[in-house]
Amino acid sequence: MVERAAQRPSGRGRFITFEGGEGAGKSTQIKKLADRLKAARMRTVVTREPGGSPGAEIMRHLVLSGMGKLLGPEAETLLFAAARDDHVRTVIEPALNQGAWVLCDRFYDSTRAYQGSLGSVPLGLINAMQRVTIGELKPDLTIILDLPVEIGLQRAALRRGGSTPDRFEGETLSFHQSLREAFRKIATDNPDRCVLIDADADADTVAGRIWTALRDRLLPTPASVVSA
Ligand SMILES: Nc1ncnc2c1ncn2[C@@H]1O[C@H](COP(=O)(O)OP(=O)(O)OP(=O)(O)O)[C@@H](O)[C@H]1O
Ligand SMILES: [Mg+2]
């Protein structure tokens, strides 16, 4: 924690990404965390992928309407990459440079899970796209919300009401099971950056777990300030 704080340019904000399957509670938890940070008078920017900037929102519409699926997983990955490029350049980097805490609903781990693990897009292509779109940018913390897929899909269906499932909600149960495994593996493989949060509890309990993780990882204790 001390090392990370020492390496950051002073005044730069914090970049926190939220990941997990459909209906895991990402949007709900981002809102709760944003409210908490704002109450503590931290400058906070909430954004999402795919989308988050005017150009990227157009690509979000293309991808979630199912158009990307028709083009195939590689082309879909390129669409996501183009959207991310715009989003990082026009929203995320400027906000971080102004000292904001940027909370992003999905980021590159979703590309790795959906297009990499499930879409079988070669890791080489994903890595190359990542270098082009985000360069050295890396989340300071990634919250991965984990819960049984049946519960996540039930929550997503309840929220949707009678409307049609989107491109990814409409996939099979085994797709969502593999997705869960892919996110769990990302958490295991990146322990310095990622925290796996048990999201199978009421929203306030989950928010408490997230706050504890954030405090432990990102808010310096008096002892670490002294040692930095
Ligand atoms: N801990 C919880 N317990 C019960 N219901 C919840 C909980 N968290 C969120 N919900 C409800 O479940 C639904 C899905 O939550 P939310 O939209 O936050 O998930 P999401 O991860 O953003 O989903 P998506 O991947 O589809 O964007 C919403 O109706 C929300 O109110
Ligand atoms: Mg959401």
Coordinates of N, CA and C and ligand atoms in Angstrom, one line a residue:
M1 N 0.8 -1.2 0.0 CA 0.0 0.0 0.0 C 0.9 1.3 0.0
V2 N 2.0 1.2 0.8 CA 2.9 2.3 0.9 C 3.5 2.6 -0.5
E3 N 4.0 1.4 -1.0 CA 4.7 1.5 -2.3 C 3.8 2.2 -3.4
R4 N 2.5 1.6 -3.4 CA 1.6 2.1 -4.4 C 1.4 3.6 -4.2
A5 N 1.2 4.0 -3.0 CA 1.0 5.5 -2.7 C 2.2 6.3 -3.1
A6 N 3.4 5.7 -2.9 CA 4.6 6.5 -3.2 C 4.8 6.6 -4.7
Q7 N 4.3 5.7 -5.5 CA 4.5 5.7 -6.9 C 3.5 6.6 -7.7
R8 N 2.4 7.0 -7.0 CA 1.4 7.8 -7.7 C 1.8 9.2 -7.8
P9 N 1.6 9.8 -9.0 CA 1.9 11.3 -9.0 C 1.0 12.0 -8.0
S10 N 1.5 13.0 -7.3 CA 0.7 13.6 -6.3 C -0.5 14.3 -6.9
G11 N -1.6 14.2 -6.2 CA -2.8 14.8 -6.7 C -3.6 13.9 -7.7
R12 N -3.1 12.8 -8.1 CA -3.8 12.0 -9.1 C -4.9 11.2 -8.3
G13 N -6.0 11.0 -8.9 CA -7.1 10.3 -8.3 C -6.9 8.8 -8.2
R14 N -8.0 8.1 -7.8 CA -8.0 6.7 -7.7 C -8.9 6.1 -8.7
F15 N -8.5 4.9 -9.3 CA -9.3 4.3 -10.3 C -9.8 2.9 -9.8
I16 N -11.1 2.8 -9.6 CA -11.7 1.6 -9.0 C -12.6 1.0 -10.0
T17 N -12.4 -0.3 -10.4 CA -13.3 -0.9 -11.3 C -14.2 -2.0 -10.6
F18 N -15.4 -2.2 -11.1 CA -16.3 -3.2 -10.6 C -16.6 -4.2 -11.6
E19 N -16.4 -5.5 -11.3 CA -16.6 -6.6 -12.2 C -17.5 -7.7 -11.7
G20 N -17.9 -8.5 -12.5 CA -18.8 -9.7 -12.1 C -19.8 -9.9 -13.1
G21 N -20.6 -11.0 -12.9 CA -21.6 -11.4 -13.9 C -22.8 -10.5 -13.9
E22 N -23.8 -10.9 -14.7 CA -25.0 -10.2 -14.9 C -25.8 -10.2 -13.5
G23 N -26.3 -9.0 -13.1 CA -27.1 -8.9 -11.9 C -26.3 -9.1 -10.6
A24 N -25.0 -9.1 -10.7 CA -24.2 -9.3 -9.5 C -24.3 -8.1 -8.5
G25 N -24.8 -7.0 -9.0 CA -24.9 -5.8 -8.1 C -23.9 -4.7 -8.3
K26 N -23.3 -4.7 -9.5 CA -22.2 -3.7 -9.8 C -22.8 -2.3 -9.7
S27 N -23.9 -2.1 -10.5 CA -24.4 -0.7 -10.5 C -24.9 -0.3 -9.2
T28 N -25.6 -1.2 -8.5 CA -26.1 -0.9 -7.1 C -24.9 -0.5 -6.2
Q29 N -23.8 -1.2 -6.2 CA -22.7 -1.0 -5.3 C -21.9 0.3 -5.7
I30 N -21.8 0.5 -7.0 CA -21.1 1.7 -7.4 C -21.8 2.9 -6.9
K31 N -23.1 2.9 -7.0 CA -23.9 4.1 -6.5 C -23.7 4.3 -5.0
K32 N -23.7 3.2 -4.3 CA -23.6 3.3 -2.8 C -22.2 3.8 -2.5
L33 N -21.1 3.3 -3.2 CA -19.8 3.8 -2.9 C -19.6 5.2 -3.3
A34 N -20.2 5.6 -4.4 CA -20.1 7.0 -4.8 C -20.8 7.9 -3.8
D35 N -21.9 7.5 -3.3 CA -22.6 8.4 -2.3 C -21.7 8.5 -1.0
R36 N -21.1 7.4 -0.7 CA -20.2 7.5 0.5 C -19.0 8.4 0.3
L37 N -18.4 8.2 -0.9 CA -17.2 9.1 -1.2 C -17.6 10.6 -1.3
K38 N -18.8 10.8 -1.9 CA -19.2 12.2 -2.0 C -19.5 12.8 -0.7
A39 N -20.1 12.0 0.2 CA -20.4 12.5 1.6 C -19.1 12.8 2.3
A40 N -18.0 12.1 1.9 CA -16.7 12.4 2.5 C -16.0 13.5 1.8
R41 N -16.7 14.2 0.9 CA -16.2 15.3 0.1 C -15.1 14.9 -0.9
M42 N -15.1 13.6 -1.3 CA -14.1 13.2 -2.3 C -14.8 13.5 -3.7
R43 N -14.0 14.1 -4.6 CA -14.5 14.2 -6.0 C -14.6 12.9 -6.6
T44 N -15.8 12.6 -7.1 CA -16.1 11.2 -7.6 C -16.8 11.2 -8.9
V45 N -16.3 10.4 -9.8 CA -16.8 10.2 -11.2 C -17.3 8.8 -11.3
V46 N -18.6 8.6 -11.7 CA -19.1 7.3 -12.0 C -19.2 7.1 -13.5
T47 N -18.7 6.0 -14.0 CA -18.8 5.7 -15.4 C -18.9 4.2 -15.7
R48 N -19.0 3.9 -16.9 CA -19.3 2.4 -17.2 C -18.8 2.0 -18.6
E49 N -18.6 0.7 -18.7 CA -18.2 0.2 -20.0 C -19.1 -1.0 -20.4
P50 N -19.3 -1.3 -21.6 CA -18.9 -0.4 -22.7 C -19.7 0.9 -22.7
G51 N -19.1 2.0 -23.1 CA -19.7 3.3 -23.0 C -18.9 4.2 -22.2
G52 N -19.7 5.2 -21.5 CA -19.0 6.1 -20.6 C -18.6 7.4 -21.3
S53 N -18.6 7.5 -22.6 CA -18.3 8.7 -23.3 C -19.2 8.7 -24.5
P54 N -19.5 9.9 -25.1 CA -20.5 9.9 -26.2 C -20.2 8.9 -27.3
G55 N -18.9 8.9 -27.7 CA -18.5 8.0 -28.8 C -18.7 6.5 -28.4
A56 N -18.2 6.2 -27.2 CA -18.3 4.8 -26.7 C -19.7 4.4 -26.5
E57 N -20.6 5.3 -26.1 CA -22.0 4.9 -25.9 C -22.7 4.4 -27.2
I58 N -22.2 5.0 -28.3 CA -22.7 4.5 -29.6 C -22.3 3.1 -29.8
M59 N -21.0 2.8 -29.5 CA -20.6 1.4 -29.6 C -21.2 0.5 -28.6
R60 N -21.5 1.0 -27.4 CA -22.3 0.1 -26.5 C -23.6 -0.3 -27.1
H61 N -24.3 0.6 -27.7 CA -25.5 0.2 -28.3 C -25.4 -0.9 -29.4
L62 N -24.3 -0.7 -30.2 CA -24.0 -1.8 -31.2 C -23.8 -3.1 -30.6
V63 N -22.9 -3.1 -29.6 CA -22.6 -4.4 -28.9 C -23.7 -5.1 -28.2
L64 N -24.4 -4.3 -27.4 CA -25.5 -4.9 -26.6 C -26.8 -5.2 -27.4
S65 N -26.9 -4.6 -28.6 CA -28.0 -5.0 -29.4 C -27.8 -6.3 -30.1
G66 N -26.6 -6.9 -30.0 CA -26.3 -8.2 -30.6 C -25.5 -8.1 -31.9
M67 N -25.4 -6.8 -32.4 CA -24.6 -6.6 -33.7 C -23.2 -7.2 -33.6
G68 N -22.6 -7.0 -32.5 CA -21.2 -7.5 -32.3 C -21.1 -9.0 -32.5
K69 N -22.1 -9.7 -31.9 CA -22.1 -11.1 -32.0 C -22.2 -11.6 -33.4
L70 N -22.9 -10.9 -34.2 CA -23.0 -11.3 -35.7 C -21.7 -11.2 -36.3
L71 N -20.9 -10.2 -35.9 CA -19.6 -10.0 -36.5 C -18.5 -11.0 -36.1
G72 N -18.8 -11.7 -35.0 CA -17.8 -12.6 -34.5 C -17.0 -12.1 -33.3
P73 N -16.4 -13.0 -32.5 CA -15.8 -12.5 -31.2 C -14.6 -11.6 -31.5
E74 N -13.8 -11.8 -32.5 CA -12.6 -10.9 -32.7 C -13.1 -9.4 -33.0
A75 N -14.1 -9.3 -34.0 CA -14.6 -8.0 -34.3 C -15.3 -7.4 -33.1
E76 N -16.0 -8.2 -32.3 CA -16.6 -7.6 -31.1 C -15.6 -7.1 -30.2
T77 N -14.5 -7.8 -30.1 CA -13.4 -7.3 -29.2 C -12.8 -5.9 -29.7
L78 N -12.8 -5.8 -31.0 CA -12.3 -4.5 -31.6 C -13.3 -3.4 -31.3
L79 N -14.6 -3.7 -31.4 CA -15.6 -2.7 -31.0 C -15.4 -2.2 -29.6
F80 N -15.2 -3.2 -28.7 CA -15.0 -2.9 -27.3 C -13.8 -2.0 -27.1
A81 N -12.7 -2.4 -27.9 CA -11.4 -1.7 -27.7 C -11.6 -0.2 -28.2
A82 N -12.3 -0.1 -29.3 CA -12.5 1.3 -29.8 C -13.3 2.1 -28.8
A83 N -14.3 1.5 -28.2 CA -15.1 2.2 -27.2 C -14.2 2.6 -26.0
R84 N -13.3 1.6 -25.6 CA -12.5 1.9 -24.4 C -11.5 3.0 -24.7
D85 N -11.0 3.0 -25.9 CA -10.0 4.0 -26.3 C -10.6 5.4 -26.1
D86 N -11.8 5.6 -26.6 CA -12.5 6.9 -26.4 C -12.8 7.2 -25.0
H87 N -13.2 6.2 -24.3 CA -13.6 6.4 -22.9 C -12.4 6.8 -22.0
V88 N -11.3 6.1 -22.2 CA -10.1 6.4 -21.3 C -9.6 7.8 -21.6
R89 N -9.5 8.1 -22.9 CA -8.9 9.4 -23.3 C -9.8 10.5 -22.9
T90 N -11.1 10.4 -23.1 CA -12.0 11.6 -22.9 C -12.6 11.7 -21.5
V91 N -12.6 10.6 -20.8 CA -13.3 10.6 -19.4 C -12.4 10.2 -18.3
I92 N -11.8 9.0 -18.4 CA -11.1 8.4 -17.2 C -9.8 9.2 -16.9
E93 N -8.9 9.3 -17.9 CA -7.7 10.0 -17.7 C -7.8 11.4 -17.2
P94 N -8.7 12.2 -17.9 CA -8.9 13.6 -17.4 C -9.4 13.6 -16.0
A95 N -10.3 12.8 -15.6 CA -10.8 12.8 -14.2 C -9.7 12.4 -13.2
L96 N -8.9 11.4 -13.5 CA -7.9 11.0 -12.6 C -6.9 12.1 -12.5
N97 N -6.6 12.8 -13.6 CA -5.6 13.9 -13.5 C -6.1 15.1 -12.7
Q98 N -7.4 15.2 -12.6 CA -8.0 16.2 -11.8 C -8.2 15.8 -10.3
G99 N -7.7 14.6 -10.0 CA -7.8 14.1 -8.6 C -9.1 13.4 -8.2
A100 N -9.9 13.0 -9.2 CA -11.2 12.4 -8.8 C -11.0 10.9 -8.6
W101 N -11.9 10.4 -7.8 CA -12.0 8.9 -7.6 C -12.9 8.5 -8.8
V102 N -12.4 7.6 -9.6 CA -13.2 7.2 -10.8 C -13.7 5.8 -10.5
L103 N -15.0 5.6 -10.5 CA -15.6 4.3 -10.3 C -16.2 3.8 -11.6
C104 N -15.7 2.7 -12.1 CA -16.1 2.3 -13.5 C -16.7 0.9 -13.4
D105 N -17.9 0.9 -14.0 CA -18.8 -0.3 -14.0 C -18.3 -1.2 -15.2
R106 N -17.5 -2.2 -14.9 CA -16.8 -3.0 -15.9 C -15.6 -2.3 -16.5
F107 N -14.5 -3.1 -16.7 CA -13.4 -2.6 -17.5 C -12.7 -3.7 -18.1
Y108 N -11.3 -3.7 -18.2 CA -10.7 -4.7 -19.0 C -10.8 -6.2 -18.6
D109 N -11.2 -6.4 -17.3 CA -11.4 -7.8 -16.9 C -12.6 -8.4 -17.6
S110 N -13.6 -7.5 -17.8 CA -14.8 -8.0 -18.6 C -14.4 -8.5 -20.0
T111 N -13.5 -7.8 -20.6 CA -13.0 -8.2 -21.9 C -12.3 -9.6 -21.8
R112 N -11.5 -9.7 -20.8 CA -10.8 -11.0 -20.6 C -11.8 -12.1 -20.3
A113 N -12.8 -11.8 -19.5 CA -13.7 -12.9 -19.2 C -14.7 -13.2 -20.3
Y114 N -15.3 -12.2 -20.9 CA -16.3 -12.4 -21.9 C -15.7 -12.8 -23.3
Q115 N -14.8 -12.0 -23.8 CA -14.2 -12.2 -25.1 C -13.0 -13.2 -25.0
G116 N -12.3 -13.2 -23.9 CA -11.1 -14.1 -23.8 C -11.5 -15.5 -23.4
S117 N -12.0 -15.6 -22.2 CA -12.3 -17.0 -21.6 C -13.5 -17.6 -22.4
L118 N -14.5 -16.8 -22.6 CA -15.7 -17.4 -23.2 C -15.8 -17.2 -24.7
G119 N -15.2 -16.2 -25.2 CA -15.3 -16.0 -26.7 C -14.1 -16.6 -27.4
S120 N -13.2 -17.1 -26.7 CA -12.0 -17.7 -27.2 C -11.2 -16.8 -28.1
V121 N -11.2 -15.5 -27.8 CA -10.4 -14.6 -28.6 C -9.0 -14.7 -28.0
P122 N -8.0 -14.9 -28.9 CA -6.6 -15.1 -28.4 C -6.1 -14.0 -27.4
L123 N -5.4 -14.4 -26.4 CA -4.9 -13.5 -25.4 C -4.0 -12.5 -26.1
G124 N -3.3 -12.9 -27.1 CA -2.4 -12.0 -27.8 C -3.1 -10.8 -28.4
L125 N -4.3 -11.0 -29.0 CA -5.1 -9.9 -29.5 C -5.6 -9.0 -28.4
I126 N -6.1 -9.7 -27.3 CA -6.6 -8.9 -26.2 C -5.5 -8.0 -25.6
N127 N -4.3 -8.6 -25.4 CA -3.2 -7.8 -24.9 C -2.8 -6.7 -25.8
A128 N -2.8 -6.9 -27.1 CA -2.4 -5.9 -28.1 C -3.4 -4.7 -28.0
M129 N -4.7 -5.1 -28.0 CA -5.7 -4.1 -27.9 C -5.6 -3.3 -26.6
Q130 N -5.2 -4.0 -25.6 CA -5.1 -3.3 -24.3 C -4.0 -2.3 -24.3
R131 N -2.8 -2.7 -24.9 CA -1.7 -1.7 -25.0 C -2.1 -0.5 -25.8
V132 N -2.9 -0.7 -26.8 CA -3.2 0.5 -27.7 C -4.2 1.4 -26.9
T133 N -5.2 0.8 -26.2 CA -6.3 1.6 -25.7 C -5.9 2.2 -24.3
I134 N -5.2 1.5 -23.5 CA -5.1 2.0 -22.1 C -3.6 2.2 -21.7
G135 N -2.7 1.7 -22.5 CA -1.3 1.9 -22.2 C -0.9 1.4 -20.8
E136 N -0.4 2.3 -20.0 CA 0.0 1.8 -18.6 C -1.1 2.0 -17.6
L137 N -2.3 2.5 -18.0 CA -3.3 2.7 -17.0 C -3.8 1.3 -16.4
K138 N -3.9 1.3 -15.1 CA -4.3 0.1 -14.4 C -5.2 0.5 -13.2
P139 N -6.3 -0.3 -13.0 CA -7.1 0.1 -11.8 C -6.2 0.0 -10.5
D140 N -6.5 0.9 -9.6 CA -5.8 0.8 -8.3 C -6.5 -0.3 -7.5
L141 N -7.8 -0.6 -7.8 CA -8.5 -1.6 -7.1 C -9.6 -2.1 -8.0
T142 N -9.7 -3.5 -8.0 CA -10.8 -4.0 -8.8 C -11.7 -4.9 -7.8
I143 N -13.0 -4.5 -7.7 CA -13.9 -5.3 -6.9 C -14.6 -6.3 -7.8
I144 N -14.4 -7.5 -7.5 CA -15.1 -8.6 -8.3 C -16.3 -9.1 -7.4
L145 N -17.5 -8.9 -7.9 CA -18.7 -9.3 -7.1 C -19.0 -10.8 -7.6
D146 N -19.1 -11.6 -6.6 CA -19.2 -13.1 -6.9 C -20.5 -13.6 -6.2
L147 N -21.3 -14.2 -7.0 CA -22.5 -14.9 -6.4 C -23.0 -16.0 -7.4
P148 N -23.8 -16.9 -6.9 CA -24.3 -18.0 -7.7 C -25.0 -17.4 -8.9
V149 N -24.8 -18.0 -10.1 CA -25.4 -17.4 -11.4 C -26.9 -17.3 -11.4
E150 N -27.5 -18.3 -10.8 CA -29.0 -18.3 -10.8 C -29.5 -17.1 -10.1
I151 N -28.9 -16.7 -9.0 CA -29.3 -15.5 -8.2 C -29.1 -14.3 -9.0
G152 N -27.9 -14.2 -9.6 CA -27.6 -13.0 -10.5 C -28.6 -12.8 -11.6
L153 N -28.9 -13.9 -12.3 CA -29.8 -13.9 -13.4 C -31.3 -13.5 -12.9
Q154 N -31.6 -14.1 -11.8 CA -33.0 -13.7 -11.2 C -33.0 -12.2 -10.9
R155 N -32.0 -11.7 -10.3 CA -32.0 -10.3 -10.0 C -32.0 -9.5 -11.3
A156 N -31.3 -9.9 -12.3 CA -31.3 -9.1 -13.6 C -32.7 -9.2 -14.2
A157 N -33.3 -10.3 -14.2 CA -34.6 -10.5 -14.8 C -35.7 -9.6 -14.0
L158 N -35.6 -9.6 -12.7 CA -36.5 -8.8 -11.9 C -36.4 -7.3 -12.3
R159 N -35.1 -6.9 -12.4 CA -34.9 -5.5 -12.7 C -35.4 -5.1 -14.1
R160 N -35.2 -6.1 -15.1 CA -35.6 -5.9 -16.4 C -37.1 -5.8 -16.6
G161 N -37.9 -6.5 -15.7 CA -39.3 -6.6 -15.9 C -39.6 -7.4 -17.1
G162 N -40.5 -6.9 -18.0 CA -41.0 -7.7 -19.2 C -40.1 -7.5 -20.4
S163 N -39.0 -6.7 -20.3 CA -38.3 -6.4 -21.6 C -37.3 -7.5 -21.9
T164 N -36.9 -7.5 -23.2 CA -36.0 -8.6 -23.7 C -34.6 -8.6 -23.1
P165 N -34.1 -9.8 -22.8 CA -32.7 -9.9 -22.2 C -31.7 -9.3 -23.2
D166 N -30.7 -8.6 -22.8 CA -29.7 -8.1 -23.7 C -28.8 -9.2 -24.2
R167 N -27.8 -8.8 -25.1 CA -26.9 -9.8 -25.8 C -26.3 -10.8 -24.8
F168 N -25.9 -10.4 -23.6 CA -25.2 -11.3 -22.7 C -26.2 -12.0 -21.7
E169 N -27.2 -11.3 -21.3 CA -28.2 -11.9 -20.4 C -28.9 -13.1 -21.0
G170 N -29.0 -13.1 -22.4 CA -29.7 -14.1 -23.1 C -28.8 -15.4 -23.3
E171 N -27.6 -15.4 -22.9 CA -26.7 -16.6 -23.0 C -27.2 -17.7 -22.1
T172 N -26.7 -18.9 -22.3 CA -27.1 -20.1 -21.5 C -26.5 -20.0 -20.1
L173 N -27.1 -20.9 -19.2 CA -26.7 -21.0 -17.8 C -25.2 -21.4 -17.8
S174 N -24.8 -22.3 -18.6 CA -23.4 -22.8 -18.6 C -22.5 -21.6 -19.0
F175 N -22.9 -20.8 -19.9 CA -22.1 -19.6 -20.2 C -21.9 -18.7 -19.0
H176 N -22.9 -18.5 -18.2 CA -22.8 -17.7 -17.0 C -22.0 -18.3 -15.9
Q177 N -22.1 -19.7 -15.9 CA -21.3 -20.4 -14.9 C -19.8 -20.2 -15.3
S178 N -19.5 -20.4 -16.6 CA -18.1 -20.2 -17.0 C -17.6 -18.8 -16.7
L179 N -18.5 -17.9 -16.9 CA -18.2 -16.4 -16.7 C -17.8 -16.2 -15.2
R180 N -18.6 -16.8 -14.4 CA -18.3 -16.7 -12.9 C -16.9 -17.3 -12.6
E181 N -16.6 -18.5 -13.2 CA -15.3 -19.1 -13.0 C -14.2 -18.2 -13.5
A182 N -14.4 -17.6 -14.7 CA -13.4 -16.7 -15.3 C -13.1 -15.5 -14.4
F183 N -14.1 -14.9 -13.8 CA -13.9 -13.8 -12.9 C -13.2 -14.2 -11.6
R184 N -13.5 -15.4 -11.1 CA -12.9 -15.9 -9.9 C -11.4 -16.1 -10.2
K185 N -11.1 -16.6 -11.4 CA -9.7 -16.9 -11.8 C -8.9 -15.6 -11.9
I186 N -9.5 -14.6 -12.4 CA -8.9 -13.2 -12.5 C -8.5 -12.7 -11.1
A187 N -9.5 -12.9 -10.2 CA -9.2 -12.5 -8.8 C -8.0 -13.3 -8.2
T188 N -8.0 -14.6 -8.5 CA -6.9 -15.4 -7.9 C -5.6 -15.0 -8.6
D189 N -5.6 -14.7 -9.9 CA -4.3 -14.4 -10.6 C -3.8 -13.0 -10.3
N190 N -4.6 -12.1 -9.8 CA -4.2 -10.7 -9.6 C -4.5 -10.3 -8.2
P191 N -3.9 -10.9 -7.2 CA -4.3 -10.6 -5.8 C -4.0 -9.2 -5.3
D192 N -3.0 -8.6 -6.0 CA -2.6 -7.2 -5.5 C -3.7 -6.2 -5.9
R193 N -4.3 -6.5 -7.1 CA -5.2 -5.5 -7.6 C -6.7 -5.8 -7.3
C194 N -7.0 -7.1 -7.2 CA -8.4 -7.6 -7.2 C -8.8 -8.1 -5.8
V195 N -10.1 -7.8 -5.4 CA -10.7 -8.4 -4.2 C -12.0 -9.1 -4.7
L196 N -12.1 -10.3 -4.3 CA -13.3 -11.1 -4.6 C -14.3 -10.8 -3.4
I197 N -15.5 -10.3 -3.7 CA -16.4 -10.0 -2.7 C -17.6 -10.9 -2.8
D198 N -18.0 -11.5 -1.7 CA -19.2 -12.4 -1.7 C -20.4 -11.5 -1.8
A199 N -21.1 -11.5 -2.9 CA -22.2 -10.6 -3.2 C -23.6 -11.2 -2.9
D200 N -23.6 -12.4 -2.3 CA -24.8 -13.1 -2.0 C -25.3 -12.7 -0.6
A201 N -25.7 -11.4 -0.5 CA -26.2 -10.9 0.8 C -26.9 -9.6 0.5
D202 N -27.6 -9.0 1.5 CA -28.3 -7.8 1.1 C -27.3 -6.7 0.7
A203 N -27.9 -5.7 0.0 CA -27.0 -4.7 -0.6 C -26.1 -3.9 0.4
D204 N -26.7 -3.6 1.6 CA -25.9 -2.9 2.6 C -24.8 -3.7 3.1
T205 N -25.0 -5.0 3.3 CA -23.9 -5.9 3.8 C -22.8 -6.0 2.8
V206 N -23.2 -6.1 1.5 CA -22.2 -6.1 0.4 C -21.4 -4.8 0.4
A207 N -22.1 -3.7 0.6 CA -21.5 -2.4 0.6 C -20.4 -2.3 1.7
G208 N -20.8 -2.9 2.8 CA -19.8 -2.9 4.0 C -18.6 -3.7 3.7
R209 N -18.8 -4.8 3.0 CA -17.6 -5.6 2.6 C -16.7 -4.8 1.6
I210 N -17.3 -4.1 0.7 CA -16.5 -3.4 -0.3 C -15.8 -2.2 0.4
W211 N -16.5 -1.6 1.3 CA -15.8 -0.5 2.0 C -14.6 -1.0 2.8
T212 N -14.7 -2.1 3.5 CA -13.6 -2.6 4.2 C -12.4 -2.9 3.3
A213 N -12.7 -3.5 2.1 CA -11.6 -3.8 1.2 C -11.0 -2.5 0.7
L214 N -11.8 -1.5 0.4 CA -11.2 -0.3 -0.1 C -10.4 0.4 1.0
R215 N -10.9 0.4 2.2 CA -10.2 1.1 3.3 C -8.8 0.4 3.5
D216 N -8.9 -1.0 3.5 CA -7.6 -1.7 3.7 C -6.6 -1.5 2.6
R217 N -7.1 -1.4 1.4 CA -6.2 -1.3 0.3 C -5.7 0.1 -0.1
L218 N -6.7 1.0 0.0 CA -6.4 2.4 -0.6 C -6.3 3.5 0.4
L219 N -6.9 3.4 1.5 CA -6.8 4.5 2.4 C -5.7 4.3 3.4
P220 N -4.7 5.2 3.3 CA -3.5 5.0 4.2 C -3.8 5.1 5.6
T221 N -3.2 4.2 6.4 CA -3.4 4.2 7.9 C -2.3 5.2 8.4
P222 N -2.5 5.7 9.6 CA -1.4 6.6 10.1 C -0.1 6.0 10.1
A223 N 0.0 4.7 10.3 CA 1.3 4.0 10.3 C 1.9 4.0 8.9
S224 N 1.1 3.8 7.9 CA 1.7 3.7 6.5 C 2.1 5.1 6.0
V225 N 1.4 6.1 6.5 CA 1.7 7.5 6.1 C 3.1 7.8 6.7
V226 N 3.3 7.4 8.0 CA 4.6 7.7 8.6 C 5.7 7.0 7.9
S227 N 5.4 5.6 7.5 CA 6.5 4.9 6.9 C 6.7 5.3 5.5
A228 N 5.7 5.9 4.8 CA 5.9 6.4 3.4 C 6.8 7.6 3.5
Ligands
LIG1 N1 -27.5 -7.4 -2.6 C1 -28.7 -7.5 -3.3 N2 -29.7 -8.2 -2.9 C2 -30.8 -8.3 -3.6 N3 -31.1 -7.6 -4.8 C3 -30.0 -6.8 -5.2 C4 -28.8 -6.7 -4.5 N4 -28.0 -5.9 -5.2 C5 -28.7 -5.5 -6.3 N5 -29.9 -6.0 -6.3 C6 -31.0 -5.8 -7.3 O1 -30.6 -6.8 -8.4 C7 -30.8 -6.1 -9.6 C8 -29.5 -6.1 -10.4 O2 -28.6 -5.3 -9.7 P1 -27.6 -4.4 -10.5 O3 -28.2 -3.7 -11.6 O4 -26.8 -3.5 -9.5 O5 -26.5 -5.5 -11.0 P2 -25.4 -5.3 -12.1 O6 -24.3 -6.2 -11.7 O7 -25.2 -3.9 -12.4 O8 -26.2 -6.0 -13.4 P3 -25.8 -5.9 -14.9 O9 -24.6 -6.8 -15.2 O10 -27.0 -6.5 -15.6 O11 -25.6 -4.5 -15.2 C9 -31.4 -4.7 -9.4 O12 -32.8 -4.8 -9.5 C10 -30.9 -4.5 -7.9 O13 -31.8 -3.6 -7.3
MG2 MG -25.3 -2.8 -14.1

